[in-house]
Each structure stands twice: as C-alpha cells, then as structure tokens.
Amino acid sequence: LSIAHNVSITGPDPFIDGNDAILDGAGAAVWTSGLMIPAGASDVTLQGIVIRNFNNGVEISSDGGCLILDGVWINSCDNGLLLVDSFQMDVDLDNSRITGCETGIKISDGANNHIHDGGVSGNAGDGSRLEGSKGGADDNLIEGIQVLDNAGNGIIIYDGCGNRINGNIISGNNTHETG
C-alpha cells in the first residue's frame, strides 16, 4: 500500500477494518497525520490498524461525532491522538494503545470532548495533555484510561477550566525526573 497524501475520513458512519494493516509515515515529507478526521465525519470506527511514524497518529478537528478505535496501536508519533479545535467528540479507545510517542493524547483548544478506555503508556513526554493557544481546553473528560509509565506527566492540564479526570489508572509516570 502506497499513499502519497494524508488519509482523510469523511461522510457518515465510515468503518475501516485494517485487518492488521500498518500505516507507516517513515520518510513521508508531506503526509503529517496518519488519519485525519475533519468536520462532517461522524460515527467513525477504526479497527485493527497500526499507525506509526507520523507527526500525528490520528488528528481530529470536528464538532460532534464519535470515534471508536478498536484494536488500534499508535506508536512513534509526535502526538498519538490529537484533538485540535474539536468540540463534543466522543473518543472510545476501546482496547487500543498509544505508546512510544512524544505525547500520547493532546487536546488543544477544544471543549466538551470525552476520551475514554484504552491505554496510554511508555511515551517520551506526557501521557495526556490539555492545553489552549487561542482559547482553552474546557470541560473535557478523560475517563477509564490506563495512563502508565510515561516519561512526563501522566495527565497534565495546562489551560482551560472544568476539565475532569475520572476513573483512570495513573501510575509510574514522571520517569524522566530525578531528585
């Protein structure tokens, strides 16, 4: 499989069964995100895909909708999962893993998003990071995620208000700190 540009998922209810396919961005000059989910895509399901070596493994920029990652492994990306200017997204990590990235999950300038289940571990920086540059990351919920053994913070909120962290297992993070 050879793809020269970003993969963008649009339309209602797309389902992609990768059957253990690998999206590998190694050496890609223009292709910066493994999968992009723009405004208009709703009820997206990705199953059995490995996404690696991108600036952003999965990038979401949408208002409303659901994304289910079922058995998806995202690794060796700058951001494993990036929500930028996204509002009211429900992201179910199901039995997926985000590992070996700089930042596992990053929410930037979005509100009322719900990210739940799955695992974020072994990343070089923060497991989950909420921040804003134009506005804020407000009223987001991170729930039921195993956030383990990340070199930076397990979950950090740099900006925003009303964010909630609920029912996560957070252990073994800040492994790069000494003293």
JSON list of N, CA, C and O in Angstrom, two decimals, residues 44-86:
[
{"chain": "A", "resi": 44, "resn": "VAL", "atom": "N", "xyz": [-17.27, 7.25, 13.34]},
{"chain": "A", "resi": 44, "resn": "VAL", "atom": "CA", "xyz": [-16.15, 6.60, 12.65]},
{"chain": "A", "resi": 44, "resn": "VAL", "atom": "C", "xyz": [-15.63, 5.46, 13.51]},
{"chain": "A", "resi": 44, "resn": "VAL", "atom": "O", "xyz": [-15.42, 5.62, 14.71]},
{"chain": "A", "resi": 45, "resn": "THR", "atom": "N", "xyz": [-15.39, 4.30, 12.89]},
{"chain": "A", "resi": 45, "resn": "THR", "atom": "CA", "xyz": [-14.80, 3.17, 13.58]},
{"chain": "A", "resi": 45, "resn": "THR", "atom": "C", "xyz": [-13.54, 2.74, 12.84]},
{"chain": "A", "resi": 45, "resn": "THR", "atom": "O", "xyz": [-13.58, 2.50, 11.63]},
{"chain": "A", "resi": 46, "resn": "LEU", "atom": "N", "xyz": [-12.43, 2.66, 13.55]},
{"chain": "A", "resi": 46, "resn": "LEU", "atom": "CA", "xyz": [-11.18, 2.11, 13.02]},
{"chain": "A", "resi": 46, "resn": "LEU", "atom": "C", "xyz": [-10.86, 0.86, 13.80]},
{"chain": "A", "resi": 46, "resn": "LEU", "atom": "O", "xyz": [-10.89, 0.87, 15.03]},
{"chain": "A", "resi": 47, "resn": "GLN", "atom": "N", "xyz": [-10.54, -0.21, 13.09]},
{"chain": "A", "resi": 47, "resn": "GLN", "atom": "CA", "xyz": [-10.31, -1.50, 13.74]},
{"chain": "A", "resi": 47, "resn": "GLN", "atom": "C", "xyz": [-9.05, -2.15, 13.19]},
{"chain": "A", "resi": 47, "resn": "GLN", "atom": "O", "xyz": [-8.85, -2.19, 11.97]},
{"chain": "A", "resi": 48, "resn": "GLY", "atom": "N", "xyz": [-8.20, -2.65, 14.09]},
{"chain": "A", "resi": 48, "resn": "GLY", "atom": "CA", "xyz": [-7.07, -3.47, 13.68]},
{"chain": "A", "resi": 48, "resn": "GLY", "atom": "C", "xyz": [-6.04, -2.77, 12.82]},
{"chain": "A", "resi": 48, "resn": "GLY", "atom": "O", "xyz": [-5.58, -3.35, 11.83]},
{"chain": "A", "resi": 49, "resn": "ILE", "atom": "N", "xyz": [-5.69, -1.53, 13.16]},
{"chain": "A", "resi": 49, "resn": "ILE", "atom": "CA", "xyz": [-4.72, -0.78, 12.36]},
{"chain": "A", "resi": 49, "resn": "ILE", "atom": "C", "xyz": [-3.54, -0.39, 13.25]},
{"chain": "A", "resi": 49, "resn": "ILE", "atom": "O", "xyz": [-3.73, -0.02, 14.41]},
{"chain": "A", "resi": 50, "resn": "VAL", "atom": "N", "xyz": [-2.34, -0.44, 12.71]},
{"chain": "A", "resi": 50, "resn": "VAL", "atom": "CA", "xyz": [-1.15, 0.09, 13.37]},
{"chain": "A", "resi": 50, "resn": "VAL", "atom": "C", "xyz": [-0.81, 1.39, 12.65]},
{"chain": "A", "resi": 50, "resn": "VAL", "atom": "O", "xyz": [-0.71, 1.43, 11.43]},
{"chain": "A", "resi": 51, "resn": "ILE", "atom": "N", "xyz": [-0.66, 2.47, 13.43]},
{"chain": "A", "resi": 51, "resn": "ILE", "atom": "CA", "xyz": [-0.32, 3.78, 12.89]},
{"chain": "A", "resi": 51, "resn": "ILE", "atom": "C", "xyz": [0.98, 4.21, 13.55]},
{"chain": "A", "resi": 51, "resn": "ILE", "atom": "O", "xyz": [1.05, 4.29, 14.78]},
{"chain": "A", "resi": 52, "resn": "ARG", "atom": "N", "xyz": [2.01, 4.50, 12.74]},
{"chain": "A", "resi": 52, "resn": "ARG", "atom": "CA", "xyz": [3.30, 4.85, 13.34]},
{"chain": "A", "resi": 52, "resn": "ARG", "atom": "C", "xyz": [4.09, 5.83, 12.47]},
{"chain": "A", "resi": 52, "resn": "ARG", "atom": "O", "xyz": [3.87, 5.93, 11.26]},
{"chain": "A", "resi": 53, "resn": "ASN", "atom": "N", "xyz": [5.00, 6.52, 13.15]},
{"chain": "A", "resi": 53, "resn": "ASN", "atom": "CA", "xyz": [5.97, 7.41, 12.50]},
{"chain": "A", "resi": 53, "resn": "ASN", "atom": "C", "xyz": [5.36, 8.60, 11.79]},
{"chain": "A", "resi": 53, "resn": "ASN", "atom": "O", "xyz": [5.79, 8.97, 10.69]},
{"chain": "A", "resi": 54, "resn": "PHE", "atom": "N", "xyz": [4.36, 9.24, 12.41]},
{"chain": "A", "resi": 54, "resn": "PHE", "atom": "CA", "xyz": [3.76, 10.45, 11.88]},
{"chain": "A", "resi": 54, "resn": "PHE", "atom": "C", "xyz": [3.91, 11.58, 12.90]},
{"chain": "A", "resi": 54, "resn": "PHE", "atom": "O", "xyz": [4.14, 11.32, 14.08]},
{"chain": "A", "resi": 55, "resn": "ASN", "atom": "N", "xyz": [3.73, 12.82, 12.45]},
{"chain": "A", "resi": 55, "resn": "ASN", "atom": "CA", "xyz": [3.63, 13.91, 13.41]},
{"chain": "A", "resi": 55, "resn": "ASN", "atom": "C", "xyz": [2.43, 13.67, 14.32]},
{"chain": "A", "resi": 55, "resn": "ASN", "atom": "O", "xyz": [2.52, 13.81, 15.54]},
{"chain": "A", "resi": 56, "resn": "ASN", "atom": "N", "xyz": [1.29, 13.30, 13.75]},
{"chain": "A", "resi": 56, "resn": "ASN", "atom": "CA", "xyz": [0.08, 12.99, 14.49]},
{"chain": "A", "resi": 56, "resn": "ASN", "atom": "C", "xyz": [-0.46, 11.65, 14.01]},
{"chain": "A", "resi": 56, "resn": "ASN", "atom": "O", "xyz": [-0.74, 11.51, 12.82]},
{"chain": "A", "resi": 57, "resn": "GLY", "atom": "N", "xyz": [-0.63, 10.72, 14.92]},
{"chain": "A", "resi": 57, "resn": "GLY", "atom": "CA", "xyz": [-1.17, 9.42, 14.53]},
{"chain": "A", "resi": 57, "resn": "GLY", "atom": "C", "xyz": [-2.58, 9.55, 14.00]},
{"chain": "A", "resi": 57, "resn": "GLY", "atom": "O", "xyz": [-2.88, 9.22, 12.87]},
{"chain": "A", "resi": 58, "resn": "VAL", "atom": "N", "xyz": [-3.49, 10.05, 14.85]},
{"chain": "A", "resi": 58, "resn": "VAL", "atom": "CA", "xyz": [-4.86, 10.34, 14.46]},
{"chain": "A", "resi": 58, "resn": "VAL", "atom": "C", "xyz": [-5.13, 11.79, 14.85]},
{"chain": "A", "resi": 58, "resn": "VAL", "atom": "O", "xyz": [-4.95, 12.17, 16.01]},
{"chain": "A", "resi": 59, "resn": "GLU", "atom": "N", "xyz": [-5.56, 12.59, 13.89]},
{"chain": "A", "resi": 59, "resn": "GLU", "atom": "CA", "xyz": [-5.86, 14.00, 14.14]},
{"chain": "A", "resi": 59, "resn": "GLU", "atom": "C", "xyz": [-7.34, 14.25, 13.92]},
{"chain": "A", "resi": 59, "resn": "GLU", "atom": "O", "xyz": [-7.88, 13.94, 12.86]},
{"chain": "A", "resi": 60, "resn": "ILE", "atom": "N", "xyz": [-7.99, 14.82, 14.93]},
{"chain": "A", "resi": 60, "resn": "ILE", "atom": "CA", "xyz": [-9.42, 15.11, 14.87]},
{"chain": "A", "resi": 60, "resn": "ILE", "atom": "C", "xyz": [-9.61, 16.62, 14.95]},
{"chain": "A", "resi": 60, "resn": "ILE", "atom": "O", "xyz": [-9.08, 17.27, 15.85]},
{"chain": "A", "resi": 61, "resn": "SER", "atom": "N", "xyz": [-10.38, 17.14, 14.03]},
{"chain": "A", "resi": 61, "resn": "SER", "atom": "CA", "xyz": [-10.76, 18.55, 14.04]},
{"chain": "A", "resi": 61, "resn": "SER", "atom": "C", "xyz": [-12.23, 18.59, 13.63]},
{"chain": "A", "resi": 61, "resn": "SER", "atom": "O", "xyz": [-12.56, 18.79, 12.46]},
{"chain": "A", "resi": 62, "resn": "SER", "atom": "N", "xyz": [-13.10, 18.35, 14.59]},
{"chain": "A", "resi": 62, "resn": "SER", "atom": "CA", "xyz": [-14.50, 18.15, 14.26]},
{"chain": "A", "resi": 62, "resn": "SER", "atom": "C", "xyz": [-15.40, 18.66, 15.38]},
{"chain": "A", "resi": 62, "resn": "SER", "atom": "O", "xyz": [-14.97, 18.81, 16.52]},
{"chain": "A", "resi": 63, "resn": "ASP", "atom": "N", "xyz": [-16.63, 18.91, 15.04]},
{"chain": "A", "resi": 63, "resn": "ASP", "atom": "CA", "xyz": [-17.65, 19.31, 16.01]},
{"chain": "A", "resi": 63, "resn": "ASP", "atom": "C", "xyz": [-18.69, 18.20, 16.09]},
{"chain": "A", "resi": 63, "resn": "ASP", "atom": "O", "xyz": [-19.43, 17.98, 15.14]},
{"chain": "A", "resi": 64, "resn": "GLY", "atom": "N", "xyz": [-18.70, 17.51, 17.18]},
{"chain": "A", "resi": 64, "resn": "GLY", "atom": "CA", "xyz": [-19.65, 16.44, 17.38]},
{"chain": "A", "resi": 64, "resn": "GLY", "atom": "C", "xyz": [-19.23, 15.16, 16.67]},
{"chain": "A", "resi": 64, "resn": "GLY", "atom": "O", "xyz": [-18.41, 15.18, 15.77]},
{"chain": "A", "resi": 65, "resn": "GLY", "atom": "N", "xyz": [-19.74, 14.06, 17.10]},
{"chain": "A", "resi": 65, "resn": "GLY", "atom": "CA", "xyz": [-19.44, 12.79, 16.47]},
{"chain": "A", "resi": 65, "resn": "GLY", "atom": "C", "xyz": [-18.76, 11.83, 17.42]},
{"chain": "A", "resi": 65, "resn": "GLY", "atom": "O", "xyz": [-18.42, 12.16, 18.56]},
{"chain": "A", "resi": 66, "resn": "CYS", "atom": "N", "xyz": [-18.58, 10.62, 16.95]},
{"chain": "A", "resi": 66, "resn": "CYS", "atom": "CA", "xyz": [-17.97, 9.55, 17.73]},
{"chain": "A", "resi": 66, "resn": "CYS", "atom": "C", "xyz": [-16.85, 8.90, 16.93]},
{"chain": "A", "resi": 66, "resn": "CYS", "atom": "O", "xyz": [-16.99, 8.70, 15.72]},
{"chain": "A", "resi": 67, "resn": "LEU", "atom": "N", "xyz": [-15.78, 8.56, 17.62]},
{"chain": "A", "resi": 67, "resn": "LEU", "atom": "CA", "xyz": [-14.69, 7.81, 17.03]},
{"chain": "A", "resi": 67, "resn": "LEU", "atom": "C", "xyz": [-14.42, 6.61, 17.92]},
{"chain": "A", "resi": 67, "resn": "LEU", "atom": "O", "xyz": [-14.20, 6.77, 19.12]},
{"chain": "A", "resi": 68, "resn": "ILE", "atom": "N", "xyz": [-14.48, 5.42, 17.34]},
{"chain": "A", "resi": 68, "resn": "ILE", "atom": "CA", "xyz": [-14.13, 4.21, 18.07]},
{"chain": "A", "resi": 68, "resn": "ILE", "atom": "C", "xyz": [-12.85, 3.66, 17.47]},
{"chain": "A", "resi": 68, "resn": "ILE", "atom": "O", "xyz": [-12.77, 3.40, 16.27]},
{"chain": "A", "resi": 69, "resn": "LEU", "atom": "N", "xyz": [-11.82, 3.53, 18.32]},
{"chain": "A", "resi": 69, "resn": "LEU", "atom": "CA", "xyz": [-10.58, 2.88, 17.92]},
{"chain": "A", "resi": 69, "resn": "LEU", "atom": "C", "xyz": [-10.59, 1.50, 18.57]},
{"chain": "A", "resi": 69, "resn": "LEU", "atom": "O", "xyz": [-10.47, 1.39, 19.78]},
{"chain": "A", "resi": 70, "resn": "ASP", "atom": "N", "xyz": [-10.75, 0.46, 17.78]},
{"chain": "A", "resi": 70, "resn": "ASP", "atom": "CA", "xyz": [-10.86, -0.90, 18.28]},
{"chain": "A", "resi": 70, "resn": "ASP", "atom": "C", "xyz": [-9.63, -1.69, 17.86]},
{"chain": "A", "resi": 70, "resn": "ASP", "atom": "O", "xyz": [-9.46, -2.00, 16.68]},
{"chain": "A", "resi": 71, "resn": "GLY", "atom": "N", "xyz": [-8.77, -1.99, 18.81]},
{"chain": "A", "resi": 71, "resn": "GLY", "atom": "CA", "xyz": [-7.56, -2.74, 18.49]},
{"chain": "A", "resi": 71, "resn": "GLY", "atom": "C", "xyz": [-6.58, -1.95, 17.64]},
{"chain": "A", "resi": 71, "resn": "GLY", "atom": "O", "xyz": [-5.86, -2.52, 16.83]},
{"chain": "A", "resi": 72, "resn": "VAL", "atom": "N", "xyz": [-6.55, -0.64, 17.83]},
{"chain": "A", "resi": 72, "resn": "VAL", "atom": "CA", "xyz": [-5.63, 0.22, 17.08]},
{"chain": "A", "resi": 72, "resn": "VAL", "atom": "C", "xyz": [-4.40, 0.47, 17.95]},
{"chain": "A", "resi": 72, "resn": "VAL", "atom": "O", "xyz": [-4.51, 0.74, 19.14]},
{"chain": "A", "resi": 73, "resn": "TRP", "atom": "N", "xyz": [-3.23, 0.39, 17.34]},
{"chain": "A", "resi": 73, "resn": "TRP", "atom": "CA", "xyz": [-1.98, 0.64, 18.04]},
{"chain": "A", "resi": 73, "resn": "TRP", "atom": "C", "xyz": [-1.32, 1.83, 17.37]},
{"chain": "A", "resi": 73, "resn": "TRP", "atom": "O", "xyz": [-1.00, 1.79, 16.18]},
{"chain": "A", "resi": 74, "resn": "ILE", "atom": "N", "xyz": [-1.12, 2.91, 18.16]},
{"chain": "A", "resi": 74, "resn": "ILE", "atom": "CA", "xyz": [-0.48, 4.13, 17.65]},
{"chain": "A", "resi": 74, "resn": "ILE", "atom": "C", "xyz": [0.85, 4.26, 18.36]},
{"chain": "A", "resi": 74, "resn": "ILE", "atom": "O", "xyz": [0.90, 4.30, 19.59]},
{"chain": "A", "resi": 75, "resn": "ASN", "atom": "N", "xyz": [1.93, 4.30, 17.58]},
{"chain": "A", "resi": 75, "resn": "ASN", "atom": "CA", "xyz": [3.24, 4.45, 18.22]},
{"chain": "A", "resi": 75, "resn": "ASN", "atom": "C", "xyz": [4.21, 5.26, 17.37]},
{"chain": "A", "resi": 75, "resn": "ASN", "atom": "O", "xyz": [4.01, 5.43, 16.17]},
{"chain": "A", "resi": 76, "resn": "SER", "atom": "N", "xyz": [5.24, 5.76, 18.03]},
{"chain": "A", "resi": 76, "resn": "SER", "atom": "CA", "xyz": [6.33, 6.50, 17.39]},
{"chain": "A", "resi": 76, "resn": "SER", "atom": "C", "xyz": [5.85, 7.72, 16.61]},
{"chain": "A", "resi": 76, "resn": "SER", "atom": "O", "xyz": [6.33, 8.01, 15.52]},
{"chain": "A", "resi": 77, "resn": "CYS", "atom": "N", "xyz": [4.89, 8.45, 17.18]},
{"chain": "A", "resi": 77, "resn": "CYS", "atom": "CA", "xyz": [4.38, 9.68, 16.58]},
{"chain": "A", "resi": 77, "resn": "CYS", "atom": "C", "xyz": [4.68, 10.83, 17.55]},
{"chain": "A", "resi": 77, "resn": "CYS", "atom": "O", "xyz": [4.86, 10.61, 18.74]},
{"chain": "A", "resi": 78, "resn": "ASP", "atom": "N", "xyz": [4.70, 12.06, 17.04]},
{"chain": "A", "resi": 78, "resn": "ASP", "atom": "CA", "xyz": [4.84, 13.20, 17.96]},
{"chain": "A", "resi": 78, "resn": "ASP", "atom": "C", "xyz": [3.64, 13.25, 18.90]},
{"chain": "A", "resi": 78, "resn": "ASP", "atom": "O", "xyz": [3.80, 13.33, 20.11]},
{"chain": "A", "resi": 79, "resn": "ASN", "atom": "N", "xyz": [2.44, 13.22, 18.36]},
{"chain": "A", "resi": 79, "resn": "ASN", "atom": "CA", "xyz": [1.19, 13.13, 19.13]},
{"chain": "A", "resi": 79, "resn": "ASN", "atom": "C", "xyz": [0.46, 11.88, 18.67]},
{"chain": "A", "resi": 79, "resn": "ASN", "atom": "O", "xyz": [0.15, 11.76, 17.48]},
{"chain": "A", "resi": 80, "resn": "GLY", "atom": "N", "xyz": [0.15, 10.99, 19.58]},
{"chain": "A", "resi": 80, "resn": "GLY", "atom": "CA", "xyz": [-0.58, 9.79, 19.19]},
{"chain": "A", "resi": 80, "resn": "GLY", "atom": "C", "xyz": [-1.98, 10.13, 18.72]},
{"chain": "A", "resi": 80, "resn": "GLY", "atom": "O", "xyz": [-2.39, 9.79, 17.62]},
{"chain": "A", "resi": 81, "resn": "LEU", "atom": "N", "xyz": [-2.73, 10.82, 19.57]},
{"chain": "A", "resi": 81, "resn": "LEU", "atom": "CA", "xyz": [-4.09, 11.26, 19.27]},
{"chain": "A", "resi": 81, "resn": "LEU", "atom": "C", "xyz": [-4.15, 12.75, 19.52]},
{"chain": "A", "resi": 81, "resn": "LEU", "atom": "O", "xyz": [-3.85, 13.21, 20.63]},
{"chain": "A", "resi": 82, "resn": "LEU", "atom": "N", "xyz": [-4.50, 13.53, 18.51]},
{"chain": "A", "resi": 82, "resn": "LEU", "atom": "CA", "xyz": [-4.57, 14.98, 18.63]},
{"chain": "A", "resi": 82, "resn": "LEU", "atom": "C", "xyz": [-5.98, 15.45, 18.33]},
{"chain": "A", "resi": 82, "resn": "LEU", "atom": "O", "xyz": [-6.51, 15.21, 17.24]},
{"chain": "A", "resi": 83, "resn": "LEU", "atom": "N", "xyz": [-6.59, 16.14, 19.29]},
{"chain": "A", "resi": 83, "resn": "LEU", "atom": "CA", "xyz": [-7.87, 16.82, 19.07]},
{"chain": "A", "resi": 83, "resn": "LEU", "atom": "C", "xyz": [-7.56, 18.30, 19.06]},
{"chain": "A", "resi": 83, "resn": "LEU", "atom": "O", "xyz": [-7.10, 18.85, 20.07]},
{"chain": "A", "resi": 84, "resn": "VAL", "atom": "N", "xyz": [-7.76, 18.94, 17.93]},
{"chain": "A", "resi": 84, "resn": "VAL", "atom": "CA", "xyz": [-7.48, 20.37, 17.81]},
{"chain": "A", "resi": 84, "resn": "VAL", "atom": "C", "xyz": [-8.75, 21.08, 17.34]},
{"chain": "A", "resi": 84, "resn": "VAL", "atom": "O", "xyz": [-9.36, 20.66, 16.36]},
{"chain": "A", "resi": 85, "resn": "ASP", "atom": "N", "xyz": [-9.16, 22.09, 18.09]},
{"chain": "A", "resi": 85, "resn": "ASP", "atom": "CA", "xyz": [-10.40, 22.80, 17.78]},
{"chain": "A", "resi": 85, "resn": "ASP", "atom": "C", "xyz": [-11.56, 21.83, 17.60]},
{"chain": "A", "resi": 85, "resn": "ASP", "atom": "O", "xyz": [-12.39, 21.98, 16.69]},
{"chain": "A", "resi": 86, "resn": "SER", "atom": "N", "xyz": [-11.62, 20.83, 18.47]},
{"chain": "A", "resi": 86, "resn": "SER", "atom": "CA", "xyz": [-12.69, 19.82, 18.41]},
{"chain": "A", "resi": 86, "resn": "SER", "atom": "C", "xyz": [-13.65, 20.03, 19.58]},
{"chain": "A", "resi": 86, "resn": "SER", "atom": "O", "xyz": [-13.23, 20.31, 20.70]}
]
